[in-house]
Amino acid sequence: RELLAARAERDAAGGRSDSIPAALHEARGALAEAAGLTIDELPFVGELIEVRTEFEPWRGAFNLALGGFATTLLIDTEHLARFRTAIDSVRTRVRVRYEGAHTGLPTASGADPRRLPGRLDHRDSPFTGWLQDRLAQRFDFVCVDSAAELSRHADALAVSGQMSQGSRGAHGGHGTANVLGFSSAGRLSELDARIAELSSDLGAAEAEATRAAAALDALDARHEAYGKIRDTDWSRVDLVSVEREHERWTRIIGEVAEGSPEIAGLQKQIAEARKKVARLQQETGRAKGVQERIAERWADITDEVDAAQIAVERAEDAGSELSGAEAAYLDERFAGPEAESEEGASRADALLRFDAALDAAGKRLIDDQRAAQDTLVDQRDALRRTLEGFLESWPNPNLRADPDTSIGDFEHLLAELEASGLHELEAEWRDSLVNLSGNDLTNLDSALGRALREIRDRIEPVNRIMQDLPFYDDEHRLQIIARENQSEARRRFRRELREVRGLIDAASSDAERAQSYERMARLIGRIRRSAPDFAELIDVRNHVRISAEKIHADTGEHAALYDHIGEKSGGESQELIAFIVGAALRYQLGDAGSERPRYAPVFLDEALIKADAHFTRRAIGAWRGLGFQLVIGAPNDKYSAIEPHVDVEYDILKDTKGRSWAKPKVGLPHGA
């Protein structure tokens, strides 16, 4: 019955283009007829998906991972309620799962080939969009080559079929029939193998039945003989007479044989013939065993020849032909070690060598396929990284870094760039970039030195003004001193500027230019505003140290150096501050060479109120000597030291309503 069922399913599968078992097809047909739907309106999931060619070794794992979902019927949600009512009275031998699905949803492309959904092709159908979403939601497993990598991902599937989902997992079920695919070729191969196996089992069973019948006949004969022996009255049997008669005839035969050479020769021939018969019987038994094995092998070969012929006919019908490169590749894979001479080899030996070559070639093809799949994945990842790097350098919202969907756009862009000849200008652009950057570095070195000189040049007019302004007493003057604040980092940076410029000038080859460019790029990186050394290396205000030096008015000899105001009295501090702040203002205004600054008014709040008359006089003299017009605000009881040195005074008064006004004070002659 199993053989008949397998042959019937084989005949039915030959007219279909899927791998769904016949029992499920029959059940679907009954349900579709009851619901008034066509077979195309009730597809199995397995009919709508196929394993991509480069991932064929994963077919078994995908069947295990998808499980019952692959044999689930899909039905448009609009028909779901009517379908449930219509099939309720239908009886089927197998239980069929079904699920309502929305049709006409948009389809997606460019799925990640590292995951299960990305390794499947989809048949064009109204359910494709919904099926892609469902696979991404429920079966988005990362495909890994070994079980050791399963724990690295939340959901993962190994090529062995083991899968993990967090702390859960599943394994086993190997040998399950394939239900995925657009073609029935795989299912036909499985059924052919099953039919061959059942045919072999049937032949063995029939042979065993024949042997059992013969053994039963022999047993019946022995049983009948034993029954006769049991029924015989042994007391009536004269054994003595029989034994005497047997001895007499034995003696007569011996005497005759001894007296007749012909009889002795015949007896010898009979003995040899008996030995030969025994030997031939043994050889016959062995030959029967060989014959049975040959018959089984012949049946297998016949099935293989039929399958090969079917494959050849399909290829011829499809117009498939091997190219020269493909034929050479297969010849190389089927080439084995030098065979023995065909003249002395039997057909069996030739067949064995062919089987060995076929098996070795199959293993080589599997290894080549696995290597090609790995190479394809690696090359796709490398291409994706290349496209991502291109888009990072030249962003384009119309392009995606997807090798599967956007490679044509990038090839078109490459063709445009090659047609424009942009790549031919690379060397010229690189040389110009290096030279211009080198010129900029030279200008930077010169600008740093020039900035230091400009600081000193702008301080010099201020110092000339202060040479005429008494400081501390009438015998001393105050000068602003700018000293270069050297550091090892700045010295090394200036030296590298000069060295890089020298490398650029001396570069004569692409390698030397590349080396100088890399060193220049590192140097430029140090002077970017985001670099930690930017302020120290580029801001020239950090390159000089400003201090105030007290000198003798007549000789110019050094008297004291001020670089802080921590230990001075109030009057000394205010005098020093007046000189320094005034000098700084003239420096910042940048017009120290003019008679007066372009902005003269300076407002001081409660300045010089703690200094005595001498310090106050020199401080105000410093401000005026530097060309500034002072406006000093001070409390009424604390400006006595300031009053002798000002031209106009005003009292600020406020009435009870909160209004204030300025009241001038005029000095009167003595005695008026």
XYZ file of C-alpha atoms in Angstrom:
672
model
C 0.000 0.000 0.000
C 2.817 2.415 0.842
C 4.427 1.761 -2.542
C 1.156 2.308 -4.390
C 0.522 5.495 -2.393
C 4.050 6.768 -3.111
C 3.678 6.052 -6.834
C 0.298 7.772 -6.881
C 1.755 10.820 -5.125
C 4.691 10.760 -7.569
C 2.289 10.864 -10.507
C 0.307 13.691 -8.893
C 3.419 15.713 -7.984
C 4.682 15.515 -11.562
C 1.956 17.922 -12.631
C 2.508 20.469 -9.834
C 5.155 23.115 -9.146
C 5.524 22.852 -5.376
C 6.721 20.510 -2.628
C 3.522 20.277 -0.551
C 2.506 16.658 0.332
C -0.430 15.140 -1.574
C -2.581 14.734 1.564
C -2.502 18.487 2.179
C -3.328 19.139 -1.484
C -6.360 16.848 -1.231
C -7.506 18.551 1.978
C -7.084 22.001 0.434
C -9.073 20.941 -2.616
C -11.946 19.808 -0.411
C -11.920 23.033 1.613
C -11.691 25.229 -1.494
C -14.606 23.397 -3.134
C -16.740 23.794 -0.002
C -15.947 27.524 0.246
C -16.407 28.211 -3.464
C -12.810 29.371 -3.885
C -10.093 28.444 -6.358
C -6.836 26.742 -5.427
C -4.921 29.938 -6.278
C -6.968 31.810 -3.672
C -5.831 29.354 -0.948
C -2.031 29.058 -1.318
C 0.198 27.315 1.184
C 3.018 29.480 2.577
C 5.548 26.934 1.296
C 4.299 27.476 -2.274
C 5.039 31.217 -2.082
C 8.667 31.107 -0.893
C 11.847 29.503 -2.195
C 15.362 29.251 -0.765
C 17.765 31.390 -2.781
C 20.237 29.337 -4.809
C 23.320 30.531 -2.951
C 21.771 29.470 0.378
C 20.632 25.972 -0.695
C 22.507 24.239 2.220
C 20.138 26.105 4.584
C 16.968 24.497 3.133
C 16.695 21.866 5.885
C 17.255 24.444 8.634
C 14.632 26.799 7.138
C 12.073 23.957 6.958
C 12.677 23.214 10.653
C 12.550 26.891 11.656
C 9.330 27.687 9.771
C 7.713 24.441 10.943
C 3.929 24.368 10.603
C 3.843 27.932 9.268
C 5.146 26.616 5.918
C 2.053 24.391 5.521
C -0.404 27.082 6.626
C -3.127 28.070 4.154
C -3.440 31.805 3.466
C -6.876 33.279 2.779
C -7.924 36.834 2.047
C -9.383 38.376 5.211
C -12.442 39.410 3.177
C -13.314 35.712 2.664
C -12.321 34.523 6.152
C -15.739 34.572 7.867
C -17.490 32.870 4.924
C -14.659 30.338 4.662
C -14.979 29.308 8.312
C -18.712 28.724 7.975
C -18.412 26.797 4.703
C -15.725 24.310 5.824
C -17.189 23.461 9.213
C -18.876 20.291 7.919
C -15.930 19.135 5.768
C -13.996 16.060 6.988
C -10.312 15.659 6.047
C -7.698 13.017 6.879
C -5.113 15.642 7.851
C -5.541 18.761 9.947
C -5.046 21.961 7.941
C -4.039 25.258 9.537
C -5.188 28.488 7.885
C -4.695 32.203 8.546
C -6.356 35.338 7.243
C -4.011 37.684 5.388
C -4.371 41.161 3.898
C -3.776 41.161 0.157
C -2.276 43.841 -2.023
C 0.193 45.162 0.569
C 3.354 46.765 -0.876
C 6.359 44.479 -1.202
C 9.819 45.248 0.162
C 13.249 44.623 -1.328
C 16.796 44.575 -0.089
C 16.252 42.362 2.975
C 19.362 41.624 5.031
C 20.908 38.400 3.608
C 22.333 37.607 7.046
C 18.804 36.856 8.279
C 16.304 34.154 7.308
C 13.819 36.446 5.434
C 16.684 37.867 3.358
C 17.650 34.399 2.114
C 14.245 33.655 0.564
C 12.741 34.485 -2.829
C 9.009 35.213 -3.078
C 6.534 34.181 -5.758
C 4.619 37.122 -7.194
C 1.188 36.930 -5.527
C -1.329 39.197 -3.723
C -0.089 37.762 -0.400
C 3.625 38.655 -0.895
C 3.601 41.945 1.058
C 1.770 40.420 4.042
C 4.023 37.336 3.989
C 7.188 39.479 4.021
C 5.918 41.378 7.061
C 4.975 38.170 8.896
C 8.362 36.539 8.202
C 10.137 39.665 9.471
C 8.023 39.676 12.648
C 8.102 35.973 13.588
C 11.120 34.446 11.859
C 13.745 37.221 11.750
C 16.523 34.800 12.749
C 20.185 35.692 12.261
C 21.774 32.817 10.306
C 25.025 31.609 11.930
C 27.409 28.856 10.847
C 27.887 27.196 14.242
C 26.025 26.713 17.504
C 28.752 28.683 19.322
C 27.456 31.882 17.682
C 23.801 31.400 18.732
C 24.215 33.157 22.088
C 25.518 36.328 20.394
C 22.071 37.188 19.014
C 18.571 37.466 20.452
C 17.095 35.250 17.699
C 19.455 33.018 15.729
C 19.401 29.884 13.558
C 22.308 27.509 12.906
C 22.798 25.617 9.650
C 22.224 22.397 11.630
C 18.632 23.514 12.319
C 19.127 24.468 15.969
C 17.576 27.827 16.820
C 17.670 30.105 19.860
C 15.253 32.789 21.052
C 16.723 34.411 24.133
C 16.811 31.743 26.833
C 14.631 29.373 24.750
C 15.650 27.144 21.863
C 14.811 24.081 19.787
C 16.698 21.303 18.016
C 15.992 18.035 16.216
C 13.416 16.923 13.676
C 16.022 16.211 10.987
C 14.823 14.276 7.972
C 11.579 16.221 7.705
C 10.340 16.408 4.124
C 10.945 19.690 2.318
C 7.805 21.797 1.771
C 9.419 24.989 0.431
C 9.809 25.983 -3.177
C 8.273 27.000 -6.499
C 9.358 23.721 -8.156
C 8.430 20.084 -7.517
C 11.861 18.795 -8.570
C 12.994 18.367 -4.979
C 9.749 16.653 -3.995
C 9.966 14.345 -7.037
C 13.512 13.376 -6.075
C 12.356 12.553 -2.549
C 9.442 10.493 -3.870
C 11.695 8.677 -6.355
C 14.062 7.793 -3.544
C 11.118 6.675 -1.405
C 9.702 4.546 -4.246
C 13.115 2.947 -4.831
C 13.427 2.205 -1.120
C 9.914 0.720 -0.930
C 10.522 -1.326 -4.109
C 13.696 -2.719 -2.613
C 11.873 -3.512 0.617
C 9.049 -5.184 -1.352
C 11.494 -7.337 -3.316
C 13.253 -8.347 -0.135
C 9.906 -9.129 1.495
C 8.796 -11.282 -1.472
C 12.097 -13.185 -1.431
C 11.757 -13.698 2.286
C 8.179 -14.929 1.781
C 9.404 -17.455 -0.833
C 12.116 -18.684 1.513
C 9.612 -18.904 4.349
C 7.210 -20.964 2.168
C 10.003 -23.377 1.212
C 11.023 -23.696 4.838
C 7.396 -24.357 5.766
C 7.151 -27.129 3.131
C 10.338 -28.728 4.470
C 8.973 -28.466 7.975
C 5.753 -30.203 6.893
C 7.756 -33.014 5.265
C 9.845 -33.503 8.377
C 6.712 -33.387 10.489
C 5.138 -36.155 8.333
C 8.298 -38.287 8.546
C 8.536 -37.835 12.276
C 4.871 -38.836 12.535
C 5.537 -42.085 10.696
C 8.509 -42.796 12.939
C 6.331 -42.125 15.956
C 3.603 -44.505 14.714
C 6.038 -47.374 13.917
C 6.107 -50.396 16.338
C 9.846 -50.739 16.850
C 9.414 -54.094 18.597
C 8.440 -55.614 15.273
C 11.516 -54.306 13.477
C 14.345 -56.916 13.119
C 17.389 -54.662 13.508
C 19.843 -57.549 13.882
C 18.944 -59.091 10.529
C 19.124 -55.709 8.805
C 22.523 -54.921 10.307
C 23.843 -58.396 9.278
C 22.541 -57.859 5.767
C 24.163 -54.361 5.641
C 27.498 -55.804 6.771
C 27.274 -58.604 4.194
C 26.710 -56.242 1.318
C 29.406 -53.899 2.523
C 31.852 -56.809 2.570
C 30.766 -57.936 -0.886
C 31.229 -54.388 -2.282
C 34.682 -54.192 -0.737
C 35.712 -57.542 -2.160
C 34.376 -56.652 -5.586
C 36.104 -53.263 -5.524
C 39.419 -54.781 -4.485
C 39.198 -57.368 -7.183
C 38.125 -54.909 -9.935
C 40.253 -51.828 -10.805
C 37.398 -50.406 -12.863
C 35.064 -50.317 -9.881
C 37.775 -48.695 -7.702
C 38.236 -46.039 -10.361
C 34.512 -45.428 -10.538
C 34.332 -45.056 -6.761
C 37.173 -42.559 -6.871
C 35.396 -40.604 -9.620
C 32.189 -40.662 -7.594
C 34.010 -39.251 -4.532
C 35.610 -36.497 -6.616
C 32.256 -35.743 -8.226
C 30.673 -35.405 -4.809
C 33.380 -32.914 -3.760
C 32.863 -30.983 -6.997
C 29.108 -30.908 -6.428
C 29.631 -29.543 -2.926
C 32.027 -26.888 -4.244
C 29.666 -25.918 -7.055
C 26.797 -25.682 -4.588
C 28.849 -23.216 -2.513
C 29.779 -21.205 -5.610
C 26.132 -21.223 -6.671
C 25.143 -19.768 -3.296
C 27.756 -17.056 -3.572
C 26.739 -16.329 -7.163
C 23.125 -15.981 -6.074
C 24.190 -13.422 -3.449
C 26.197 -11.512 -6.048
C 23.280 -11.739 -8.468
C 20.912 -10.284 -5.855
C 23.281 -7.426 -5.106
C 23.751 -6.768 -8.805
C 19.983 -6.750 -9.295
C 19.544 -4.243 -6.477
C 22.356 -2.115 -7.856
C 20.867 -2.372 -11.347
C 17.520 -1.133 -10.039
C 19.245 1.805 -8.341
C 21.238 2.605 -11.474
C 18.100 2.394 -13.599
C 16.341 4.871 -11.313
C 19.366 7.161 -11.398
C 19.507 6.929 -15.196
C 15.804 7.790 -15.405
C 16.263 10.775 -13.091
C 19.309 11.923 -15.062
C 17.422 11.539 -18.345
C 14.527 13.591 -16.972
C 16.962 16.321 -15.880
C 18.628 16.305 -19.310
C 15.280 16.505 -21.098
C 14.183 19.411 -18.899
C 17.438 21.230 -19.602
C 17.000 20.654 -23.340
C 13.391 21.852 -23.211
C 14.483 24.968 -21.329
C 17.253 25.594 -23.857
C 19.958 25.402 -21.175
C 23.465 24.780 -22.476
C 26.845 24.779 -20.806
C 29.204 27.555 -21.749
C 32.833 26.791 -22.435
C 33.866 28.058 -18.998
C 31.182 25.975 -17.269
C 32.168 22.841 -19.184
C 35.839 23.378 -18.328
C 34.921 23.905 -14.667
C 32.949 20.633 -14.526
C 35.733 18.752 -16.363
C 38.197 19.995 -13.772
C 35.929 18.980 -10.887
C 35.289 15.495 -12.341
C 38.938 14.893 -13.177
C 40.416 12.307 -10.804
C 43.679 10.412 -10.496
C 44.870 8.534 -13.550
C 42.705 5.448 -13.981
C 43.991 2.044 -14.828
C 44.069 0.921 -18.434
C 40.533 0.542 -19.774
C 41.538 -2.570 -21.755
C 41.984 -4.736 -18.668
C 39.222 -3.134 -16.617
C 35.764 -4.650 -16.386
C 32.568 -2.713 -16.735
C 31.989 -3.108 -12.985
C 35.385 -1.553 -12.262
C 34.631 1.286 -14.670
C 31.290 1.854 -12.967
C 32.945 1.888 -9.543
C 35.484 4.436 -10.752
C 32.665 6.523 -12.210
C 30.749 6.424 -8.915
C 33.889 7.400 -7.005
C 34.554 10.280 -9.411
C 30.923 11.389 -9.169
C 31.005 11.320 -5.371
C 34.292 13.255 -5.242
C 32.997 15.799 -7.754
C 29.814 16.236 -5.735
C 31.831 16.978 -2.608
C 34.003 19.440 -4.538
C 30.905 21.171 -5.901
C 29.419 21.440 -2.403
C 32.706 22.903 -1.113
C 32.836 25.313 -4.054
C 29.220 26.327 -3.456
C 29.881 26.959 0.232
C 33.024 28.956 -0.598
C 31.097 30.908 -3.243
C 28.336 31.680 -0.755
C 30.876 32.890 1.814
C 32.624 34.961 -0.845
C 29.301 36.393 -1.990
C 28.402 37.444 1.554
C 31.877 38.928 2.127
C 31.867 40.767 -1.190
C 28.346 42.093 -0.571
C 29.440 43.394 2.844
C 32.597 44.908 1.344
C 30.554 46.548 -1.415
C 28.092 47.902 1.157
C 30.975 49.410 3.159
C 32.358 50.963 -0.031
C 28.982 52.490 -0.890
C 28.550 53.755 2.684
C 32.001 55.350 2.570
C 31.147 57.030 -0.738
C 27.884 58.438 0.652
C 29.642 59.659 3.799
C 32.076 61.617 1.636
C 29.494 62.720 -0.956
C 25.974 62.541 0.591
C 23.158 61.940 -1.878
C 19.573 61.537 -0.593
C 18.623 59.698 -3.794
C 21.112 56.861 -3.218
C 21.132 54.034 -0.674
C 24.096 51.895 0.357
C 22.273 48.714 -0.722
C 24.227 46.431 -3.092
C 21.048 44.614 -4.169
C 18.880 47.590 -5.129
C 21.203 50.554 -5.732
C 24.216 49.067 -7.511
C 22.798 50.130 -10.898
C 22.581 53.755 -9.754
C 26.186 53.691 -8.563
C 27.352 52.109 -11.824
C 25.574 54.881 -13.743
C 27.279 57.475 -11.528
C 30.658 55.784 -12.112
C 30.115 55.871 -15.857
C 29.345 59.599 -15.690
C 32.503 60.265 -13.654
C 34.640 58.258 -16.068
C 33.082 60.045 -19.040
C 33.825 63.435 -17.471
C 37.504 62.503 -16.995
C 37.482 63.647 -13.385
C 39.763 60.798 -12.296
C 42.407 61.943 -14.787
C 42.718 65.238 -12.882
C 43.443 63.461 -9.588
C 47.234 63.772 -9.806
C 47.071 67.437 -10.801
C 44.587 68.150 -8.008
C 46.738 66.307 -5.468
C 49.881 68.223 -6.436
C 48.010 71.529 -6.323
C 46.504 70.675 -2.958
C 49.882 69.773 -1.499
C 51.539 72.904 -2.885
C 48.751 75.234 -1.777
C 48.632 73.644 1.659
C 52.393 73.940 1.902
C 52.167 77.633 0.999
C 49.523 78.081 3.678
C 51.801 76.447 6.247
C 54.644 78.746 5.221
C 52.330 81.745 5.504
C 51.233 80.502 8.940
C 54.840 80.376 10.158
C 55.441 83.872 8.817
C 52.157 85.147 10.265
C 53.046 83.872 13.747
C 56.386 85.681 13.674
C 54.813 88.803 12.195
C 52.102 88.843 14.884
C 54.744 88.830 17.630
C 56.553 91.729 15.970
C 53.288 93.657 15.606
C 52.628 93.298 19.345
C 56.020 94.829 20.130
C 55.546 97.523 17.476
C 52.177 98.557 18.949
C 53.590 98.662 22.494
C 56.504 100.889 21.476
C 54.424 104.127 20.925
C 52.730 103.579 24.286
C 56.124 103.318 25.981
C 57.263 106.526 24.284
C 54.254 108.360 25.765
C 54.924 106.937 29.239
C 58.584 108.060 29.121
C 57.268 111.564 29.932
C 54.899 110.438 32.740
C 56.353 110.261 36.291
C 55.753 106.948 38.041
C 56.119 106.329 41.776
C 58.034 109.632 42.030
C 59.467 112.174 39.652
C 62.680 110.154 39.204
C 61.147 106.987 37.677
C 59.147 105.965 34.667
C 57.032 102.861 33.808
C 57.567 100.831 30.635
C 55.516 97.886 29.251
C 57.763 94.920 28.391
C 56.636 92.106 26.005
C 58.738 88.950 26.261
C 58.198 85.889 24.066
C 56.803 83.054 26.181
C 58.636 80.073 24.753
C 57.426 76.451 25.222
C 58.698 73.138 23.901
C 55.371 72.416 22.177
C 55.466 75.708 20.234
C 59.134 75.321 19.306
C 58.477 71.807 18.012
C 55.390 73.003 16.132
C 57.283 75.833 14.391
C 60.081 73.405 13.519
C 57.577 70.929 12.039
C 56.061 73.728 9.936
C 59.430 74.368 8.347
C 60.224 70.645 7.940
C 56.907 69.866 6.249
C 57.402 72.733 3.841
C 60.837 71.305 3.041
C 59.347 67.842 2.418
C 56.769 69.312 0.034
C 59.419 71.166 -1.949
C 61.665 68.068 -2.133
C 58.907 65.550 -3.027
C 59.401 64.160 -6.539
C 57.377 60.902 -6.545
C 53.825 59.921 -5.643
C 55.053 58.037 -2.585
C 57.012 61.063 -1.321
C 54.068 63.369 -2.005
C 51.744 60.983 -0.174
C 54.151 60.889 2.779
C 54.403 64.681 2.913
C 50.614 64.974 2.569
C 50.010 62.608 5.501
C 52.453 64.523 7.692
C 50.891 67.820 6.621
C 47.405 66.453 7.429
C 48.533 65.496 10.938
C 50.022 68.955 11.408
C 46.831 70.661 10.199
C 44.829 68.482 12.576
C 46.699 70.060 15.505
C 45.623 73.589 14.544
C 41.912 72.962 14.054
C 39.706 74.912 16.465
C 38.527 71.642 18.007
C 42.115 70.466 18.666
C 43.310 70.643 22.303
C 46.526 72.503 21.312
C 44.826 75.159 19.186
C 44.997 78.038 21.721
C 48.581 77.330 22.720
C 49.889 76.955 19.163
C 47.917 79.581 17.209
C 46.727 82.302 19.635
C 49.743 84.657 19.717
C 48.396 86.305 22.873
C 49.583 83.160 24.644
C 53.005 83.462 23.014
C 54.023 86.649 24.872
C 54.250 87.552 28.562
C 53.411 91.204 29.384
C 54.954 92.834 32.463
C 55.571 96.393 33.688
C 59.137 97.557 34.414
C 60.028 100.572 36.569
C 63.161 102.311 35.283
C 65.192 105.383 36.208
C 64.071 108.379 34.152
C 67.557 109.613 33.333
C 69.568 106.422 32.830
C 66.870 103.906 31.896
C 68.304 101.427 34.377
C 66.064 98.719 35.755
C 64.492 99.501 39.125
C 61.622 97.033 39.591
C 59.497 94.536 37.659
C 55.733 94.225 38.147
C 53.971 91.066 36.984
C 51.338 91.056 39.758
C 49.751 93.518 42.247
C 49.435 91.338 45.275
C 51.773 93.077 47.781
C 51.282 96.789 46.966
C 49.493 99.373 49.102
C 46.164 100.817 48.016
C 47.675 103.949 46.539
C 50.498 102.080 44.809
C 48.058 99.567 43.386
C 45.740 102.238 42.031
C 48.613 104.160 40.474
C 49.996 101.001 38.854
C 46.536 100.004 37.647
C 46.005 103.458 36.156
C 49.238 103.227 34.168
C 48.640 99.637 33.000
C 44.958 100.059 32.125
C 45.615 103.297 30.316
C 48.463 101.745 28.360
C 46.294 98.750 27.529
C 43.520 100.998 26.242
C 45.893 102.899 23.953
C 47.256 99.536 22.747
C 43.804 98.156 22.010
C 42.711 101.329 20.239
C 45.749 100.910 18.017
C 46.448 104.630 17.639
C 49.265 105.138 20.133
C 51.162 107.114 17.506
C 48.420 109.783 17.432
C 48.332 112.768 19.750
C 45.011 111.693 21.214
C 43.084 108.419 21.059
C 40.131 108.224 18.704
C 37.896 107.562 21.726
C 39.037 109.699 24.674
C 36.368 109.597 27.456
C 37.048 107.055 30.225
C 34.572 106.569 33.095
C 35.987 105.474 36.459
C 33.762 104.378 39.342
C 35.159 105.199 42.798
C 38.693 105.198 41.418
C 41.672 106.562 43.413
C 39.582 107.159 46.550
C 42.064 105.208 48.713
C 45.248 106.759 47.347
C 47.062 109.732 48.865
C 47.558 112.988 46.980
C 50.914 111.980 45.440
C 49.710 108.655 44.007
C 46.468 110.263 42.856
C 48.287 113.091 41.097
C 50.564 110.688 39.185
C 47.693 108.321 38.313
C 45.541 111.108 36.907
C 48.599 112.476 35.158
C 49.125 109.079 33.538
C 45.556 108.962 32.194
C 45.842 112.509 30.880
C 49.317 111.924 29.525
C 47.964 108.970 27.548
C 45.383 111.338 26.058
C 42.235 110.211 27.859
C 39.486 112.438 29.275
C 38.535 111.207 32.753
C 35.057 111.158 34.250
C 35.384 109.962 37.870
C 32.467 109.106 40.119
C 33.160 109.085 43.881
C 31.282 109.587 47.200
C 31.118 113.179 48.525
C 33.400 112.435 51.468
C 36.101 110.478 49.592
C 37.315 112.568 46.701
C 39.488 115.085 48.487
C 42.654 113.641 46.909
C 41.081 113.878 43.449
C 39.649 117.393 43.739
C 42.897 119.392 43.176
C 43.467 117.632 39.843
C 40.104 117.995 38.136
C 38.775 120.827 36.011
C 35.040 120.578 36.780
C 33.024 119.092 39.648
C 29.369 118.123 39.805
C 27.285 117.035 42.773
C 24.503 114.585 41.929
C 21.438 115.416 44.037
C 18.101 113.589 44.461
C 14.824 114.942 45.830
C 12.102 113.158 47.796
C 10.371 112.067 44.611
C 13.398 110.081 43.453
C 14.491 112.527 40.758
C 18.182 113.364 40.464
C 20.141 116.119 38.744
C 23.697 117.394 38.462
C 24.701 120.553 40.291
C 27.991 122.163 39.171
C 30.481 123.375 41.781
C 32.548 126.440 40.993
C 35.725 127.351 42.799
C 35.971 130.963 44.123
C 39.114 133.045 44.632
C 40.491 133.150 48.168
C 38.767 135.865 50.256
C 35.793 136.274 47.903
